[in-house]
Structures are given as C-alpha cells and as structure tokens.
Backbone as numpy.savetxt, mean C-alpha at the origin, in Angstrom:
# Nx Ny Nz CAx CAy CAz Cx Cy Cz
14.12 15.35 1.99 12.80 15.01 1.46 12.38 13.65 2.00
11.19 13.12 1.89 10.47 12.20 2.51 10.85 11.19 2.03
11.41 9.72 2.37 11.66 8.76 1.44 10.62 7.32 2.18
10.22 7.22 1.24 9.17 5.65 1.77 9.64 4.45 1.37
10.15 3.38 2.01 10.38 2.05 2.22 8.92 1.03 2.36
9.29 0.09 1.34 8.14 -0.89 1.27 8.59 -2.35 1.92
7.84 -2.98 2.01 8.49 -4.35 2.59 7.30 -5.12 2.92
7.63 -6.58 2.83 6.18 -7.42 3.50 5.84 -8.33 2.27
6.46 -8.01 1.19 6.07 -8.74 0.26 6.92 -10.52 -0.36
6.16 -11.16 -1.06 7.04 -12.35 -1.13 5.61 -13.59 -2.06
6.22 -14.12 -1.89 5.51 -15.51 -2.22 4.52 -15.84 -1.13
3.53 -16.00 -1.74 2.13 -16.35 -0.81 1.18 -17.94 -1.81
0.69 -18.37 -0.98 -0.33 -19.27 -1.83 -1.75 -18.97 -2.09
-2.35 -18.99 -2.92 -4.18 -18.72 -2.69 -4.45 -18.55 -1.26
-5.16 -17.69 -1.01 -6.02 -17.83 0.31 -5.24 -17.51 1.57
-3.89 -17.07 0.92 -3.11 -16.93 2.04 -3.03 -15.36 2.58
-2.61 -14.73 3.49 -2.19 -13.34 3.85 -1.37 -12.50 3.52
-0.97 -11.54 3.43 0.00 -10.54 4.01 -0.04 -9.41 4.66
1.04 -8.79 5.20 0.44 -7.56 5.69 2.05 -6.95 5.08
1.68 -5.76 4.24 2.98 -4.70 3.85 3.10 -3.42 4.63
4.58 -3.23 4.92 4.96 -2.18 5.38 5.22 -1.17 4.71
5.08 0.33 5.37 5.92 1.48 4.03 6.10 2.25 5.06
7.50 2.62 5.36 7.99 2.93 6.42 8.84 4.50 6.07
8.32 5.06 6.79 8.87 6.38 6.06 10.02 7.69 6.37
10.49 8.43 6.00 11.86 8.71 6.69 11.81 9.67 7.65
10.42 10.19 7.95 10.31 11.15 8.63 8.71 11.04 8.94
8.47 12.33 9.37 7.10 12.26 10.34 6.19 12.26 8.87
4.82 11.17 9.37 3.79 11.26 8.20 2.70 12.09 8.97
2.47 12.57 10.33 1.27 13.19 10.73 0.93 14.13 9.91
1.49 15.18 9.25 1.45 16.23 8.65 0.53 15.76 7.06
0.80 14.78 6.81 0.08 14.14 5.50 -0.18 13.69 5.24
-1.69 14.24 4.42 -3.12 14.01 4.27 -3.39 12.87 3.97
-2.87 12.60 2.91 -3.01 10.89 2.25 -1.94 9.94 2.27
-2.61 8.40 2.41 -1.49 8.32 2.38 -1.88 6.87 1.55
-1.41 6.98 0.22 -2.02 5.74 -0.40 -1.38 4.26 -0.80
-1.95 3.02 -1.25 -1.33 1.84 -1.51 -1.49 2.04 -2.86
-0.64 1.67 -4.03 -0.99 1.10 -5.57 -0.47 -0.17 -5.47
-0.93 -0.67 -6.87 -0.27 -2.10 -7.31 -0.32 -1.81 -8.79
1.04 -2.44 -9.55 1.08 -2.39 -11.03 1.29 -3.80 -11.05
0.91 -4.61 -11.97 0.75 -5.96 -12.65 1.63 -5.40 -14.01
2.00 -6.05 -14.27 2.73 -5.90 -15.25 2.45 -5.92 -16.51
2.40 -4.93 -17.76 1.82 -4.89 -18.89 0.20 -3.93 -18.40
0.38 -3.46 -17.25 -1.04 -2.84 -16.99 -0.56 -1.69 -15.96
-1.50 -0.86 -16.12 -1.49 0.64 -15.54 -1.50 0.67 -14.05
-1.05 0.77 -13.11 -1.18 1.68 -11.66 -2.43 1.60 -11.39
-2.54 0.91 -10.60 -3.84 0.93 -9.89 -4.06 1.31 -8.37
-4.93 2.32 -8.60 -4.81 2.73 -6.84 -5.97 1.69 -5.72
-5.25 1.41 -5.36 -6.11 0.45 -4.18 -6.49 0.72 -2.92
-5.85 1.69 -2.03 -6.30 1.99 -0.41 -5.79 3.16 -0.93
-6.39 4.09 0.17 -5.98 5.59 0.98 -6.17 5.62 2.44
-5.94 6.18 3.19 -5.93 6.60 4.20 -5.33 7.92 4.51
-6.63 8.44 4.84 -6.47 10.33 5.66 -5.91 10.48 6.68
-5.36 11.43 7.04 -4.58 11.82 8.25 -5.23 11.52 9.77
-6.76 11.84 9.29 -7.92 10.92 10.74 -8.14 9.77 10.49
-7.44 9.04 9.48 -7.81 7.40 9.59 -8.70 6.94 8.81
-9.53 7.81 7.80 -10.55 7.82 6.92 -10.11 6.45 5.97
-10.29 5.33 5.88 -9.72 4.59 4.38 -10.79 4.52 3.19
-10.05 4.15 2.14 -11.09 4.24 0.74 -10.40 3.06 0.13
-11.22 2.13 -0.70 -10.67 1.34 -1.11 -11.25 1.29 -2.84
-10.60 0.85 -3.69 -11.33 0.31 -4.58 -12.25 -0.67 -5.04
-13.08 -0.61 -5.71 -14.01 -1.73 -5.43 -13.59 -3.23 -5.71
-12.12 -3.36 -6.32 -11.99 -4.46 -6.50 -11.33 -5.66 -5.36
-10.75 -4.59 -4.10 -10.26 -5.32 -3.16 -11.17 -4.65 -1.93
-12.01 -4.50 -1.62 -12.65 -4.43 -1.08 -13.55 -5.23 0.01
-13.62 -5.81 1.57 -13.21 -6.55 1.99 -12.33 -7.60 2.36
-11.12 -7.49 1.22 -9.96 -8.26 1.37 -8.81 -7.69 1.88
-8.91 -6.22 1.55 -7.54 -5.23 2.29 -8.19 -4.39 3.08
-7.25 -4.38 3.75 -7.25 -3.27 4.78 -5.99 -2.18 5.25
-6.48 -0.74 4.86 -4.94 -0.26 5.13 -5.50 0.53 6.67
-4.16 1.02 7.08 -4.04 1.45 8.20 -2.69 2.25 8.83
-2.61 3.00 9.50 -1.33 3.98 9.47 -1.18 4.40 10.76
-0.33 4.05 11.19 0.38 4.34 12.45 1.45 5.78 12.42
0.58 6.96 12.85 1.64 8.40 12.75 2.82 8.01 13.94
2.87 7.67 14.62 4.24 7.87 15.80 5.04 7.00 15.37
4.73 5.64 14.86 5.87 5.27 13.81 6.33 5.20 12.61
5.09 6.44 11.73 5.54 6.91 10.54 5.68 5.74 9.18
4.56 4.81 9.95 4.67 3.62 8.85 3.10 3.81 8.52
3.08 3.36 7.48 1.20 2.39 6.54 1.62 1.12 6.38
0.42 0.61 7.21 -0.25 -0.90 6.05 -1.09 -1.14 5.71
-0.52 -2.44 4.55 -1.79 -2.95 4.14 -2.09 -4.40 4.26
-3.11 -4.83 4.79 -3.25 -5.97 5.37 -4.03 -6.62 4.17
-3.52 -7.70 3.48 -4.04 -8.40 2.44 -4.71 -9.81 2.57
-5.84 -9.92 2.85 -6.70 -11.35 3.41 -6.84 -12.05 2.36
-7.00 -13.31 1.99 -8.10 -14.06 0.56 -6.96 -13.96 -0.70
-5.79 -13.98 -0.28 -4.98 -13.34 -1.68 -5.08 -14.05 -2.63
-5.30 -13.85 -4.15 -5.81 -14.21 -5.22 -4.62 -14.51 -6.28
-4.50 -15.43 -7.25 -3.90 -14.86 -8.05 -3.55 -13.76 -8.93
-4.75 -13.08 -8.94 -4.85 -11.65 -9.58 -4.28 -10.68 -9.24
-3.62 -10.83 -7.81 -3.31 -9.68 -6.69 -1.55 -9.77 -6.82
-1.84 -10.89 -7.76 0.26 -10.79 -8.06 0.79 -9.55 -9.00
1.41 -8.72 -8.08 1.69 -7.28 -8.80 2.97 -6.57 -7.75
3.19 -5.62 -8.06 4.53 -4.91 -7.48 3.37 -3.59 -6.54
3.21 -3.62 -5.23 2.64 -2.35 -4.44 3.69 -1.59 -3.68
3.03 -0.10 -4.01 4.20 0.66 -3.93 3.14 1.65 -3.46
3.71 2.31 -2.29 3.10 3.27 -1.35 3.23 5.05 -1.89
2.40 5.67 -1.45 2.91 6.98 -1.51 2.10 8.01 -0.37
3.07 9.17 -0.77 2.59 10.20 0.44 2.08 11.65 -0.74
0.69 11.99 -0.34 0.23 13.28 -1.22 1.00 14.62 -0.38
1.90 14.93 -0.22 2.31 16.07 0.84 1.50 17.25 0.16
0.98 17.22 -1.24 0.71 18.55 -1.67 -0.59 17.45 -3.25
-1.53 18.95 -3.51 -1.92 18.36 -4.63 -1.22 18.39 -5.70
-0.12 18.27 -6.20 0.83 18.25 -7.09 1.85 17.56 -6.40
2.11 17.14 -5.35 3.84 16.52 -5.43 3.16 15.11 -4.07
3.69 14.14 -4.91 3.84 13.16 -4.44 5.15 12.27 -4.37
5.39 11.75 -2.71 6.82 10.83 -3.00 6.15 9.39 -3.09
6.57 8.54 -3.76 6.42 6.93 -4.09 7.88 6.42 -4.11
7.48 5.17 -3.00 7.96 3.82 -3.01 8.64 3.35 -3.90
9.85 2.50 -3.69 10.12 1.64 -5.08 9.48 0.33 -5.00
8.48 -0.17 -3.73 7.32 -1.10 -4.35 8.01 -2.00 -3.52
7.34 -3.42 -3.64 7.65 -4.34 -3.07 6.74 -5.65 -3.88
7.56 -6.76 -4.13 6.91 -7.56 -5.12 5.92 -8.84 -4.26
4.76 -8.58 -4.37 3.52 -9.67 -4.06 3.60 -11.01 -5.44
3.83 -12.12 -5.17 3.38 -13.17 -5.65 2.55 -14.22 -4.99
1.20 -14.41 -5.83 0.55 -15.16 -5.54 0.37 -16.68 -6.38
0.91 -17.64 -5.79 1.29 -18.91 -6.59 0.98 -20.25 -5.82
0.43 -21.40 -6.24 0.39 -22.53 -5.50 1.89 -23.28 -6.20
C-alpha cells in the first residue's frame, strides 16, 4: 500500500519560508488528488491545498497567496511552498493521497513552528 513521508518542517520566524515535502512510496500519477492539511492543536483538520493529477490546485481561502502546492509525478513527491509564514500557520501538516472516494492514505505530518 501507498505510504507518504512528510518532511520540510521546523522552526521558522515571521515572514519567513518553507517549502514541505511528502514523498511517497510508489507511483502518485495514477492519483487524482493529492492534498496538504494542517491541525493546530485543540482544533480540527484543516484542508489547505489540493492538487489534481493535471496540476489543477485549490486552496483555501485562508492561505491563499501565501502557499503554493505543486507535485512532481516522476518523483512521486508534493509540495507545499509556504511564503509570509505567520504565527497562525504553527500546526502539524500532513499530506494525503485520495486513491478512491472512500480510501485515503495520510502522512504522519510534519511539525511547522512559527516563532520569533
């Protein structure tokens, strides 16, 4: 089965960058979506990027001009490129793959802190 690896995450300051990896164990061409979340802690899953198998992305309106995802099929990785990082944006993002409308594999995440 498909296993997704996250990485890229760490200590950042206001205003600073990142870009996260989710690197996956096998081929992602085959599937459709391929999305970013972030959970903050004490708060629900929030879905933040998608990206379609043609490259389509969707974002939520709350990071919107600040991320950018993007997915490379021949090396079976997604990112997400995080500009303007906020304190708000300090949360655990954790990738997933829709292979089906019912079965999704997810990430065990990777921890974003945003701190001066």
């Amino acid at each position: 089965q498909l296993q997704l690896v996250e990485s890229g995450g760490g200590l950042v300051q206001p205003g600073g960058s990142l870009r996260l990896s989710c690197a996956a164990s096998g081929s992602i061409f085959n599937v459709k979506t391929m999305n970013w979340y972030r959970q903050i802690p004490g708060k629900d899953r929030e879905l933040v990027a998608s990206i379609t198998s043609d490259g389509s992305p969707n974002y939520a309106d709350s990071v919107k001009g600040r991320f950018t995802i993007s997915r490379n099929n021949a090396e079976n990785t997604v990112y997400l490129q995080i500009d303007n990082l906020k304190p708000e944006d300090t949360a655990v993002y954790s990738c997933t793959a829709d292979l089906s409308p019912t079965v999704k594999i997810r990430g065990k995440g990777t921890l974003v802190t945003v701190s001066s």
